[in-house]
Short mmCIF file of C-alpha atoms in Angstrom, two decimals:
data_model
loop_
_atom_site.label_atom_id
_atom_site.label_comp_id
_atom_site.label_asym_id
_atom_site.label_seq_id
_atom_site.Cartn_x
_atom_site.Cartn_y
_atom_site.Cartn_z
CA MET A 1 205.53 -112.32 -57.41
CA LEU A 2 206.17 -109.40 -59.78
CA ILE A 3 206.79 -110.05 -63.50
CA PHE A 4 208.97 -107.63 -65.49
CA GLY A 5 209.72 -107.84 -69.20
CA GLY A 6 212.95 -106.47 -70.60
CA SER A 7 212.83 -104.73 -73.95
CA ALA A 8 213.57 -108.02 -75.76
CA SER A 9 210.64 -109.92 -74.23
CA GLU A 10 207.87 -107.48 -73.32
CA VAL A 11 205.07 -109.38 -75.06
CA LEU A 12 206.19 -112.74 -73.69
CA ALA A 13 206.30 -111.26 -70.16
CA ILE A 14 202.73 -110.00 -70.51
CA ASP A 15 201.57 -113.46 -71.61
CA VAL A 16 203.37 -115.15 -68.70
CA ALA A 17 201.96 -112.68 -66.18
CA ARG A 18 198.39 -113.18 -67.42
CA ARG A 19 198.72 -116.96 -67.14
CA LEU A 20 199.77 -116.47 -63.51
CA GLY A 21 196.85 -114.12 -62.86
CA LEU A 22 199.14 -111.11 -62.53
CA ALA A 23 199.56 -107.74 -64.21
CA VAL A 24 202.98 -107.22 -65.77
CA SER A 25 205.09 -104.70 -63.85
CA LYS A 26 206.57 -101.70 -65.60
CA LEU A 27 210.09 -100.68 -66.56
CA GLU A 28 211.09 -97.48 -68.29
CA THR A 29 214.07 -97.64 -70.64
CA LYS A 30 215.39 -95.04 -73.03
CA ARG A 31 218.58 -93.83 -74.69
CA PHE A 32 220.54 -90.74 -73.82
CA PRO A 33 221.94 -88.76 -76.79
CA ASP A 34 225.39 -90.28 -76.20
CA GLY A 35 223.99 -93.82 -76.53
CA GLU A 36 223.94 -94.69 -72.83
CA LYS A 37 220.91 -96.52 -71.48
CA TYR A 38 218.51 -95.10 -68.89
CA LEU A 39 216.53 -97.52 -66.73
CA ARG A 40 213.86 -96.93 -64.11
CA VAL A 41 211.91 -99.56 -62.16
CA GLN A 42 208.39 -98.13 -61.93
CA GLN A 43 207.11 -100.31 -59.10
CA ASP A 44 208.09 -100.86 -55.48
CA VAL A 45 209.99 -104.17 -55.36
CA SER A 46 211.12 -104.02 -51.72
CA GLY A 47 210.61 -107.40 -50.08
CA GLN A 48 209.16 -108.88 -53.29
CA CYS A 49 210.01 -111.90 -55.44
CA VAL A 50 210.69 -110.45 -58.90
CA VAL A 51 210.94 -112.21 -62.24
CA VAL A 52 212.81 -110.59 -65.13
CA ILE A 53 212.10 -112.07 -68.57
CA GLN A 54 214.71 -111.03 -71.11
CA SER A 55 215.83 -113.06 -74.11
CA THR A 56 219.29 -112.35 -75.59
CA PHE A 57 218.94 -112.69 -79.36
CA HIS A 58 220.37 -110.72 -82.32
CA ASN A 59 221.81 -108.03 -80.02
CA PRO A 60 223.02 -110.22 -77.14
CA ASP A 61 225.38 -107.71 -75.57
CA GLU A 62 222.66 -105.06 -75.51
CA TYR A 63 220.03 -107.32 -73.98
CA LEU A 64 222.41 -108.96 -71.52
CA PHE A 65 223.61 -105.58 -70.24
CA GLU A 66 220.01 -104.44 -69.87
CA TYR A 67 219.27 -107.52 -67.78
CA LEU A 68 222.26 -106.75 -65.56
CA LEU A 69 221.01 -103.19 -65.05
CA ILE A 70 217.52 -104.39 -64.20
CA ALA A 71 218.61 -107.11 -61.76
CA ASP A 72 221.22 -104.96 -60.04
CA SER A 73 218.66 -102.18 -59.61
CA MET A 74 216.13 -104.67 -58.19
CA ARG A 75 218.70 -105.87 -55.67
CA ASP A 76 219.59 -102.31 -54.69
CA LEU A 77 215.89 -101.48 -54.30
CA GLY A 78 215.43 -104.34 -51.82
CA ALA A 79 213.93 -107.21 -53.84
CA LYS A 80 213.74 -110.37 -51.74
CA LYS A 81 214.39 -112.76 -54.64
CA ILE A 82 215.42 -112.18 -58.26
CA ILE A 83 214.57 -114.80 -60.89
CA ALA A 84 216.05 -114.53 -64.38
CA VAL A 85 214.16 -116.02 -67.30
CA ILE A 86 216.31 -115.87 -70.43
CA PRO A 87 214.51 -118.01 -73.05
CA TYR A 88 217.29 -117.75 -75.64
CA LEU A 89 220.64 -117.84 -73.88
CA ALA A 90 223.33 -116.28 -76.04
CA TYR A 91 226.95 -117.46 -75.84
CA ALA A 92 225.93 -121.00 -74.79
CA ARG A 93 227.86 -122.59 -77.66
CA GLN A 94 231.24 -121.27 -76.49
CA ASP A 95 231.42 -123.62 -73.51
CA GLU A 96 235.03 -124.72 -73.98
CA ARG A 97 238.40 -123.18 -74.88
CA PHE A 98 239.09 -124.59 -78.35
CA ASN A 99 242.20 -122.49 -78.97
CA PRO A 100 244.69 -121.03 -76.48
CA GLY A 101 243.57 -117.70 -75.05
CA GLU A 102 239.90 -117.95 -76.02
CA ALA A 103 237.21 -116.67 -73.68
CA VAL A 104 234.82 -119.36 -72.45
CA THR A 105 231.94 -116.96 -72.86
CA ILE A 106 229.13 -118.97 -71.30
CA GLN A 107 231.08 -119.10 -68.03
CA THR A 108 231.52 -115.32 -68.11
CA VAL A 109 227.82 -114.80 -68.83
CA ALA A 110 226.86 -117.07 -65.91
CA LYS A 111 229.18 -115.17 -63.55
CA LEU A 112 227.73 -111.83 -64.64
CA ILE A 113 224.15 -113.00 -64.15
CA GLU A 114 224.98 -114.23 -60.65
CA SER A 115 227.01 -111.12 -59.76
CA VAL A 116 224.00 -108.78 -59.88
CA GLY A 117 222.07 -110.76 -57.27
CA THR A 118 220.17 -113.27 -59.39
CA ASN A 119 218.92 -116.05 -57.11
CA GLU A 120 217.43 -118.43 -59.64
CA PHE A 121 217.83 -118.90 -63.39
CA TYR A 122 215.63 -120.33 -66.16
CA THR A 123 216.34 -120.78 -69.85
CA VAL A 124 214.74 -122.84 -72.65
CA ASP A 125 216.51 -125.58 -74.62
CA ALA A 126 219.95 -124.06 -74.16
CA HIS A 127 222.24 -124.82 -77.10
CA LEU A 128 224.76 -126.82 -75.08
CA HIS A 129 227.45 -129.06 -76.55
CA ARG A 130 229.98 -130.27 -74.03
CA ILE A 131 227.93 -129.39 -70.95
CA SER A 132 225.19 -131.89 -70.12
CA ASP A 133 223.15 -129.63 -67.83
CA ILE A 134 222.83 -125.87 -67.45
CA SER A 135 223.23 -126.23 -63.68
CA GLU A 136 226.89 -127.16 -64.26
CA ILE A 137 227.81 -123.57 -65.15
CA PHE A 138 225.80 -121.78 -62.44
CA SER A 139 226.30 -121.82 -58.69
CA ILE A 140 222.68 -120.71 -58.20
CA SER A 141 219.64 -122.87 -58.93
CA ALA A 142 219.44 -123.14 -62.75
CA HIS A 143 216.82 -124.83 -64.92
CA ASN A 144 216.65 -125.73 -68.62
CA LEU A 145 212.98 -125.83 -69.69
CA SER A 146 211.90 -127.32 -73.01
CA GLY A 147 209.66 -125.85 -75.66
CA VAL A 148 209.48 -129.05 -77.71
CA PRO A 149 206.20 -130.31 -76.18
CA LEU A 150 204.56 -126.98 -77.01
CA LEU A 151 205.82 -127.16 -80.60
CA ALA A 152 204.55 -130.71 -80.97
CA GLU A 153 201.17 -129.82 -79.44
CA TYR A 154 200.82 -126.93 -81.89
CA ILE A 155 201.58 -129.25 -84.82
CA SER A 156 199.10 -131.83 -83.54
CA ARG A 157 196.32 -129.23 -83.21
CA ASN A 158 196.91 -127.16 -86.33
CA ILE A 159 198.66 -129.29 -88.95
CA LYS A 160 196.76 -132.50 -89.56
CA LEU A 161 199.14 -135.12 -90.96
CA ASP A 162 198.61 -138.87 -91.21
CA ASP A 163 201.34 -141.52 -91.45
CA LEU A 164 203.72 -139.20 -89.62
CA VAL A 165 207.32 -139.64 -88.52
CA VAL A 166 209.60 -137.23 -86.62
CA ILE A 167 213.16 -136.74 -87.85
CA GLY A 168 216.14 -135.09 -86.20
CA PRO A 169 218.73 -133.62 -88.60
CA ASP A 170 221.66 -135.20 -86.71
CA GLU A 171 222.49 -137.28 -83.65
CA GLU A 172 222.66 -134.17 -81.44
CA SER A 173 219.01 -133.43 -82.21
CA GLU A 174 217.80 -136.89 -81.18
CA GLN A 175 216.66 -135.65 -77.74
CA TRP A 176 214.30 -133.11 -79.32
CA ALA A 177 213.04 -135.52 -81.97
CA ALA A 178 212.29 -138.12 -79.29
CA ALA A 179 210.43 -135.57 -77.14
CA ALA A 180 208.29 -134.40 -80.07
CA ALA A 181 207.53 -137.97 -81.10
CA ARG A 182 206.27 -138.79 -77.60
CA VAL A 183 203.76 -135.94 -77.73
CA LEU A 184 202.66 -136.78 -81.28
CA GLY A 185 202.48 -140.50 -80.54
CA VAL A 186 204.66 -141.50 -83.50
CA ASP A 187 208.07 -142.99 -84.19
CA PHE A 188 211.25 -140.95 -84.69
CA ASP A 189 214.64 -141.25 -86.32
CA VAL A 190 217.69 -139.10 -87.08
CA LEU A 191 219.80 -138.55 -90.15
CA GLU A 192 223.33 -139.90 -90.12
CA LYS A 193 226.30 -139.61 -92.42
CA LYS A 194 227.87 -142.72 -93.90
CA ARG A 195 231.18 -142.43 -95.72
CA ILE A 196 230.98 -144.41 -98.95
CA SER A 197 234.43 -143.45 -100.20
CA ALA A 198 237.09 -140.81 -99.65
CA GLU A 199 235.09 -138.42 -101.83
CA ARG A 200 231.51 -139.48 -101.14
CA VAL A 201 229.37 -139.18 -98.02
CA GLU A 202 225.79 -140.49 -97.93
CA ILE A 203 223.21 -138.83 -95.66
CA LYS A 204 220.10 -140.83 -94.87
CA THR A 205 217.79 -141.88 -92.05
CA ARG A 206 219.27 -144.32 -89.59
CA ARG A 207 216.47 -146.90 -89.63
CA LEU A 208 213.10 -145.53 -90.84
CA ASP A 209 211.90 -145.17 -94.42
CA VAL A 210 210.28 -141.78 -95.09
CA LYS A 211 209.07 -142.56 -98.61
CA ASN A 212 205.46 -141.42 -99.05
CA ARG A 213 205.29 -140.42 -95.37
CA ASN A 214 204.71 -137.02 -93.77
CA VAL A 215 207.68 -135.74 -91.78
CA VAL A 216 208.19 -133.33 -88.88
CA VAL A 217 211.81 -132.20 -88.56
CA ILE A 218 212.71 -130.90 -85.10
CA ASP A 219 215.84 -129.12 -83.88
CA ASP A 220 216.61 -126.62 -81.16
CA ILE A 221 217.84 -123.77 -83.35
CA ILE A 222 217.78 -122.53 -86.94
CA SER A 223 220.56 -120.01 -87.47
CA THR A 224 221.88 -119.83 -91.03
CA GLY A 225 219.54 -122.68 -91.97
CA GLY A 226 222.30 -124.81 -93.49
CA THR A 227 221.58 -127.96 -91.49
CA MET A 228 217.82 -127.78 -92.02
CA VAL A 229 218.16 -127.00 -95.73
CA GLU A 230 220.36 -130.07 -96.21
CA THR A 231 217.94 -132.16 -94.13
CA THR A 232 214.95 -131.06 -96.18
CA LYS A 233 216.73 -131.85 -99.44
CA VAL A 234 217.62 -135.33 -98.18
CA LEU A 235 214.03 -136.03 -97.11
CA ARG A 236 212.70 -134.82 -100.46
CA ARG A 237 215.19 -137.07 -102.25
CA GLU A 238 214.03 -139.99 -100.09
CA GLY A 239 210.42 -139.41 -101.13
CA ALA A 240 208.85 -137.64 -98.15
CA ARG A 241 205.42 -136.10 -98.72
CA LYS A 242 204.77 -133.03 -96.55
CA ILE A 243 207.71 -131.68 -94.54
CA VAL A 244 207.10 -129.56 -91.44
CA VAL A 245 210.19 -127.92 -89.93
CA GLY A 246 210.07 -126.88 -86.28
CA CYS A 247 212.62 -125.24 -83.99
CA ILE A 248 212.71 -123.65 -80.57
CA HIS A 249 214.97 -120.70 -81.41
CA PRO A 250 214.37 -119.11 -84.85
CA VAL A 251 217.54 -117.03 -85.20
CA LEU A 252 217.05 -117.01 -89.01
CA VAL A 253 220.21 -115.27 -90.17
CA GLY A 254 219.99 -113.59 -93.58
CA ASN A 255 217.75 -115.46 -96.04
CA ALA A 256 217.58 -118.66 -93.98
CA LEU A 257 213.78 -118.84 -94.08
CA ALA A 258 213.59 -118.38 -97.85
CA ARG A 259 216.25 -121.05 -98.33
CA LEU A 260 214.24 -123.46 -96.20
CA TYR A 261 211.09 -123.07 -98.26
CA ASP A 262 213.11 -123.21 -101.46
CA SER A 263 214.66 -126.50 -100.36
CA GLY A 264 211.26 -128.12 -100.04
CA ALA A 265 209.83 -127.33 -96.59
CA ASP A 266 206.05 -127.01 -96.62
CA PHE A 267 205.67 -125.33 -93.23
CA VAL A 268 208.23 -123.76 -90.85
CA LEU A 269 207.50 -122.77 -87.27
CA GLY A 270 209.30 -121.75 -84.10
CA THR A 271 208.65 -120.33 -80.66
CA ASP A 272 208.69 -116.76 -79.40
CA SER A 273 212.02 -117.15 -77.62
CA ILE A 274 213.00 -114.95 -80.56
CA PRO A 275 210.23 -112.90 -82.23
CA SER A 276 210.21 -113.79 -85.94
CA PRO A 277 207.84 -114.41 -88.88
CA ILE A 278 207.56 -118.06 -87.82
CA SER A 279 207.16 -117.57 -84.03
CA ARG A 280 203.72 -119.18 -83.83
CA VAL A 281 204.24 -121.02 -80.54
CA SER A 282 204.39 -119.16 -77.24
CA LEU A 283 206.71 -120.39 -74.48
CA ALA A 284 204.50 -118.66 -71.91
CA PRO A 285 202.73 -121.88 -70.76
CA ALA A 286 206.05 -123.60 -69.94
CA ILE A 287 207.51 -120.53 -68.23
CA ALA A 288 204.34 -119.80 -66.25
CA SER A 289 204.10 -123.44 -65.14
CA ALA A 290 207.69 -123.39 -63.87
CA LEU A 291 207.24 -120.04 -62.09
CA GLY A 292 204.03 -121.26 -60.51
CA LYS A 293 206.07 -123.84 -58.60
CA VAL A 294 208.64 -121.35 -57.29
CA LYS A 295 208.95 -121.21 -53.53
CA GLU A 296 209.38 -117.54 -52.63
#
């Protein structure tokens, strides 16, 4: 197996390769003066199983096109099997046509990934809404890994909190809150909205009291930070002590991180699906474990 890191995930690829006892393979990329991209695969891939790790954050079109160039070149150079690892999968939220004429972008992305010869696909905690499983949009073998256990393990090792409860900011986040709670060995709950009147909506925990308790808030993604900021304010109002905010994908648009701390978060962390100031948890163990089971 050969491990290649695209320009979005070079460090993560090195970490994954080392955990598999391999040296990361080399790619050369550069820009021509007119803005076009140059790519060269610097290792013989003929007859090999190759893994391309390339997240698609912040500049998704750029990184997706680079992946297509890499995979298509690998196929043309005779690779036996091409495995895509895209930790943050852009365009996953547009999985339905909400208005006439809209592009269902996740379907297009899946078709493009398959079209260049990708044989197997891995992502991490894809931000899916109306699709229950990532395999529904791919015709190749597709897997949705989770970074939540790694987040929870990091919190358990490095942030010592007693009388702890895990909270999801909404019903959609319950799956991640439940997974983190299992690792931490504590109970979990989610926030829910209750309409009191036509003008008033109350947001509170569904069943657990957080007063004078330490709280870990878990969700898959922090983008603008709006949901997490509101969640932190609610938990502060309900009397929570320390509040740790964790996410898989720290998109962190604009001043999202500052707003989170300003709203009352004591500690914010995420994974390296997207390199950021809070990317303290590496996804390499989960990715390496999955790749270690691949049948070439």
